[in-house]
Coordinates of C-alpha atoms and ligand atoms in Angstrom, one line a residue:
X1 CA -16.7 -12.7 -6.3
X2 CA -14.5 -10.0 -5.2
X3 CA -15.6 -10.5 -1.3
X4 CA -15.1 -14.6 -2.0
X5 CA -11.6 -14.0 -3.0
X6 CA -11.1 -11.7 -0.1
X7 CA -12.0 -14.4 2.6
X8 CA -9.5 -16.4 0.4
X9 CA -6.2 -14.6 0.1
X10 CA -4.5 -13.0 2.7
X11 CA -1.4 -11.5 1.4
X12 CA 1.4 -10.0 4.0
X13 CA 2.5 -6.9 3.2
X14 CA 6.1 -7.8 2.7
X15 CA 6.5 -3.9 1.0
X16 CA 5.7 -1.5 3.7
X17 CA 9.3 -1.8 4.6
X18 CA 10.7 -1.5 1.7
X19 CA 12.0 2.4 0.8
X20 CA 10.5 3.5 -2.1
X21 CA 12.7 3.3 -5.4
X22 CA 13.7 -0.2 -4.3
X23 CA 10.0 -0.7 -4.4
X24 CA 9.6 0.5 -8.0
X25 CA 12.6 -1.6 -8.8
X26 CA 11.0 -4.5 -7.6
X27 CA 7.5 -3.7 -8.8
X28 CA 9.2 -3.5 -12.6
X29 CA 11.4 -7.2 -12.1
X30 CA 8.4 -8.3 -11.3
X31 CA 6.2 -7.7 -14.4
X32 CA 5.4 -11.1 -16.0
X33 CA 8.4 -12.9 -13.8
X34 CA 7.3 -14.9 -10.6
X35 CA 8.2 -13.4 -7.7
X36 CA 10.7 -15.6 -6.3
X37 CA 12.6 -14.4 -9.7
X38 CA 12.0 -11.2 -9.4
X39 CA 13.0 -10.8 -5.5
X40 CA 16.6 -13.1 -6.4
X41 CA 17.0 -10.2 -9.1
X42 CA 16.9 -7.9 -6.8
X43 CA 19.2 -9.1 -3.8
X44 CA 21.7 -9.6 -6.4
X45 CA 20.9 -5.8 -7.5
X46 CA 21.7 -4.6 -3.6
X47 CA 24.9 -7.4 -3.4
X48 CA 26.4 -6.0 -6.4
X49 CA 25.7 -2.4 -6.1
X50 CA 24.5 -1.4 -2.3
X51 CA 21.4 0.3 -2.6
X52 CA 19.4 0.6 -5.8
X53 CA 20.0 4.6 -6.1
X54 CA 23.8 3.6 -7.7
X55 CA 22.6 2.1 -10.4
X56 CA 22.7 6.1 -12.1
X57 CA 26.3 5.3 -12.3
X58 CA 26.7 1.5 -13.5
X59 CA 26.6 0.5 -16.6
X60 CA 23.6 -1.5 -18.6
X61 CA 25.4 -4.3 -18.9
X62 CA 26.3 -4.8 -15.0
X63 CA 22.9 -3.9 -14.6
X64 CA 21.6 -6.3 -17.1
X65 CA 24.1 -9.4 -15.6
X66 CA 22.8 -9.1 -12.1
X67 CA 18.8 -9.1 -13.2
X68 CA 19.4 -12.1 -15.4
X69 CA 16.9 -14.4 -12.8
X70 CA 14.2 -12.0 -13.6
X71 CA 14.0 -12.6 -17.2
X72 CA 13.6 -10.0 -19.4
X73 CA 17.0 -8.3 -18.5
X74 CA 18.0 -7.0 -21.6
X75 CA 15.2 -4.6 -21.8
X76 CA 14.3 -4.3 -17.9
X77 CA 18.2 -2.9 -16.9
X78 CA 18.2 0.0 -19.0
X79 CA 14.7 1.3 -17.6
X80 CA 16.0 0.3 -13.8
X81 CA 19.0 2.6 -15.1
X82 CA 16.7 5.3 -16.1
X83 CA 14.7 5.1 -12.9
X84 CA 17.6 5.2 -10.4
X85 CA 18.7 8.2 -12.5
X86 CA 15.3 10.0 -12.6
X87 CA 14.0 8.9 -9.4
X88 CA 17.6 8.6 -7.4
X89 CA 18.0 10.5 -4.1
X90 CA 15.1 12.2 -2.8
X91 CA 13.1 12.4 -6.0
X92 CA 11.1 9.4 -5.1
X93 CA 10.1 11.0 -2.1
X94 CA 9.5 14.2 -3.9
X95 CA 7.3 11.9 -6.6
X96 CA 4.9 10.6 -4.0
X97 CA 3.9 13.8 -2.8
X98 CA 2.5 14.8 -6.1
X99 CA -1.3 14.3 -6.8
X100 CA -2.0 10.9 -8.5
X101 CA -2.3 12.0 -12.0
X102 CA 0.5 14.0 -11.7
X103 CA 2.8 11.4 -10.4
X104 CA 1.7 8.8 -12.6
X105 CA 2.1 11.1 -15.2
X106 CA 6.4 11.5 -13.8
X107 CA 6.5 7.8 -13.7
X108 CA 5.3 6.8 -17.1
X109 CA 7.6 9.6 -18.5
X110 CA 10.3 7.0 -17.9
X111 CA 10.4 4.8 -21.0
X112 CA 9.2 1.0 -20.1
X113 CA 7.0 2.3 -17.3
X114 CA 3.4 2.0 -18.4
X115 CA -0.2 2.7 -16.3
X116 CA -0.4 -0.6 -14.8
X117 CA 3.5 -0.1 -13.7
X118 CA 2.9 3.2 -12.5
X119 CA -0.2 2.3 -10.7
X120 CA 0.8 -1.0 -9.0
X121 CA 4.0 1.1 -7.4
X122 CA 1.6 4.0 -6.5
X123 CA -0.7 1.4 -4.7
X124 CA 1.8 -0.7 -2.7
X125 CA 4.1 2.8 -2.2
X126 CA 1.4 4.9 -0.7
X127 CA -1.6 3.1 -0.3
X128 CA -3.4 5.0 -3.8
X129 CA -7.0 3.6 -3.6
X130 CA -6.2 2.0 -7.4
X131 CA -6.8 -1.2 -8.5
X132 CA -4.4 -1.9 -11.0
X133 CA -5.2 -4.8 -13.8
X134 CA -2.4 -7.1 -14.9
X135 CA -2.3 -9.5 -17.2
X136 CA -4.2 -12.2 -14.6
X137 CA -6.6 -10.1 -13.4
X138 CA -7.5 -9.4 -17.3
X139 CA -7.6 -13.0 -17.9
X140 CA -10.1 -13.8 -14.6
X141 CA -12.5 -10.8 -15.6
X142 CA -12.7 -12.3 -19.3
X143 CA -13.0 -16.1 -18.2
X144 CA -16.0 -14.9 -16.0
X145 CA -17.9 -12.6 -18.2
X146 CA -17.0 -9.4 -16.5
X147 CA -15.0 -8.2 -19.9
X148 CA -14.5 -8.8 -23.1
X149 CA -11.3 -8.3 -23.7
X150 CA -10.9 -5.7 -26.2
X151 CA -10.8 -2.8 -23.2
X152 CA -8.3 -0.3 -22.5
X153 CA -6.6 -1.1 -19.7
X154 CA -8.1 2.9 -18.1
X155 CA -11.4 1.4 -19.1
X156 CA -11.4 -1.8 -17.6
X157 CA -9.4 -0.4 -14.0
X158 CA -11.7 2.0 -13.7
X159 CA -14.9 -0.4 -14.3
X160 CA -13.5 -2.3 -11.9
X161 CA -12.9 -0.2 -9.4
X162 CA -16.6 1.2 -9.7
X163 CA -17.2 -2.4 -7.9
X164 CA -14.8 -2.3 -5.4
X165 CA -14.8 0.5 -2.3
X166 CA -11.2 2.2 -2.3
X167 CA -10.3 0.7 0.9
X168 CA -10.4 -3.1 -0.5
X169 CA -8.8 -2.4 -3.8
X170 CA -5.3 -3.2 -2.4
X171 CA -6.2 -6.4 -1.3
X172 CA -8.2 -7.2 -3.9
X173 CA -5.7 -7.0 -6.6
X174 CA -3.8 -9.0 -5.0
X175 CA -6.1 -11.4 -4.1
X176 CA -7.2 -11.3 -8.0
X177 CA -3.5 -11.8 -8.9
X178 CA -3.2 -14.5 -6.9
X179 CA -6.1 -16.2 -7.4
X180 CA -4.9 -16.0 -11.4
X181 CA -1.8 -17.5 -10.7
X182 CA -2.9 -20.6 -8.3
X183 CA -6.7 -21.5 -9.6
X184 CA -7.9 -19.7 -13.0
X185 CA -3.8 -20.1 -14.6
X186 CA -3.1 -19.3 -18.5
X187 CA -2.8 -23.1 -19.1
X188 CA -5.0 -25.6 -17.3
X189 CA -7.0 -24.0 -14.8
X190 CA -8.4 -25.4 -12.2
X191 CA -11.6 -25.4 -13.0
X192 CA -12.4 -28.4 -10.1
X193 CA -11.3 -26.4 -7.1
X194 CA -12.1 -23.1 -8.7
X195 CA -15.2 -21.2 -5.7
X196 CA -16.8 -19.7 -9.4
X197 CA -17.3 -23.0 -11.2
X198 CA -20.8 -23.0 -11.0
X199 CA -21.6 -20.3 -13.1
X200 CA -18.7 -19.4 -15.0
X201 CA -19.1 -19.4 -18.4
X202 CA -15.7 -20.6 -19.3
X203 CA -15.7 -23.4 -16.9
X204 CA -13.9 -26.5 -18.0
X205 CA -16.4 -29.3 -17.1
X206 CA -15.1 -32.7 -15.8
X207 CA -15.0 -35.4 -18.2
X208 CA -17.4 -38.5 -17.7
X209 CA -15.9 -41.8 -17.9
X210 CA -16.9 -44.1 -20.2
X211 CA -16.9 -47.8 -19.7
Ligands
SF4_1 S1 -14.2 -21.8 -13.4 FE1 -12.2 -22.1 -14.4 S2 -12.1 -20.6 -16.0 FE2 -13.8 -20.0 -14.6 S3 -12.8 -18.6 -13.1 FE3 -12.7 -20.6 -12.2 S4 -10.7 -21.4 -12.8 FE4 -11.2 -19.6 -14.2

């Protein structure tokens, strides 16, 4: 499935450019936000307050008014303020040279940053062979039988990853994520155009018509 998806999705990698604590702020506007939200959040971010390391100083509620495309902003400013404050400078630098554990450990010390957070930014920020699983790539493991559903999210990452060789995991979380987003959505799938309908157990058959 994994290797299907693969041939499928070929995502750019728009953040190898990116310096790193803009990179965890955009990894956090972009938690259950579309990314054309999320990215709009954070050019206002930079227009308002240069680069993301100032917003130590600014308040939550400056914070909070220039994330208001990405949803969420009430709660989402005051962990981008605790991040530029913990992470400002060269911290994030310092961060990524820590072991994984370690640094996932520093990241999810910051109140609103959870595993999945933690390891998405780790992944795209240094190329940690993890493969994260959001709430899409949940959904797509349960629809196809691979889960259940009542798993951990350490569980089901690391059952995951047992299937997929370090160098792949990258691209296929990304692929998975996208593939949950475009084909196997939260409403209406599309179960007609979908590569697993064949033997997926939750596939939604086409109707017959009747005369
Ligand atoms: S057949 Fe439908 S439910 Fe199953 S993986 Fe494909 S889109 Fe999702």
């Amino acid at each position: 499935m994994i290797r299907t998806l693969l041939k499928t999705y070929r995502p750019r990698p728009w953040w190898e450019r990116v310096p790193p604590l803009e990179l965890l702020v955009a990894v956090i506007l972009s938690q259950r936000t579309n990314w054309r939200n999320a990215r709009r959040a954070l050019e206002r971010l930079k227009e308002r307050f240069g680069a993301v390391d100032r917003l130590a100083e600014a308040s939550v509620e400056e914070i909070e008014d220039a994330i208001r495309p990405a949803g969420l902003y009430r709660s989402r400013a005051s962990v981008l303020r605790e991040v530029a404050c913990a992470f400002g400078g060269s911290r994030i630098e310092d961060l990524l040279s820590l072991p994984y554990e370690e640094a996932k450990r520093r990241l999810m010390s910051v109140r609103g940053i959870g595993p999945k957070t933690a390891d998405v930014f780790l992944m795209l920020a240094r190329g940690e062979p993890v493969l994260p699983v959001d709430t899409h790539i949940r959904r797509v493991l349960v629809r196809l039988g691979f889960a259940s559903g009542r798993e951990g999210y350490e569980e089901l990452r690391a059952s995951l990853e047992s299937e997929v060789p370090p160098e792949d995991r990258l691209r296929a979380h990304l692929a998975l994520v996208a593939f949950g987003r475009e084909v196997c959505r939260p409403v209406s799938p599309r179960c007609d155009i979908c590569p697993f309908s064949a033997w997926c157990p939750s596939s939604i058959k086409p109707k017959r018509k009747t005369r």
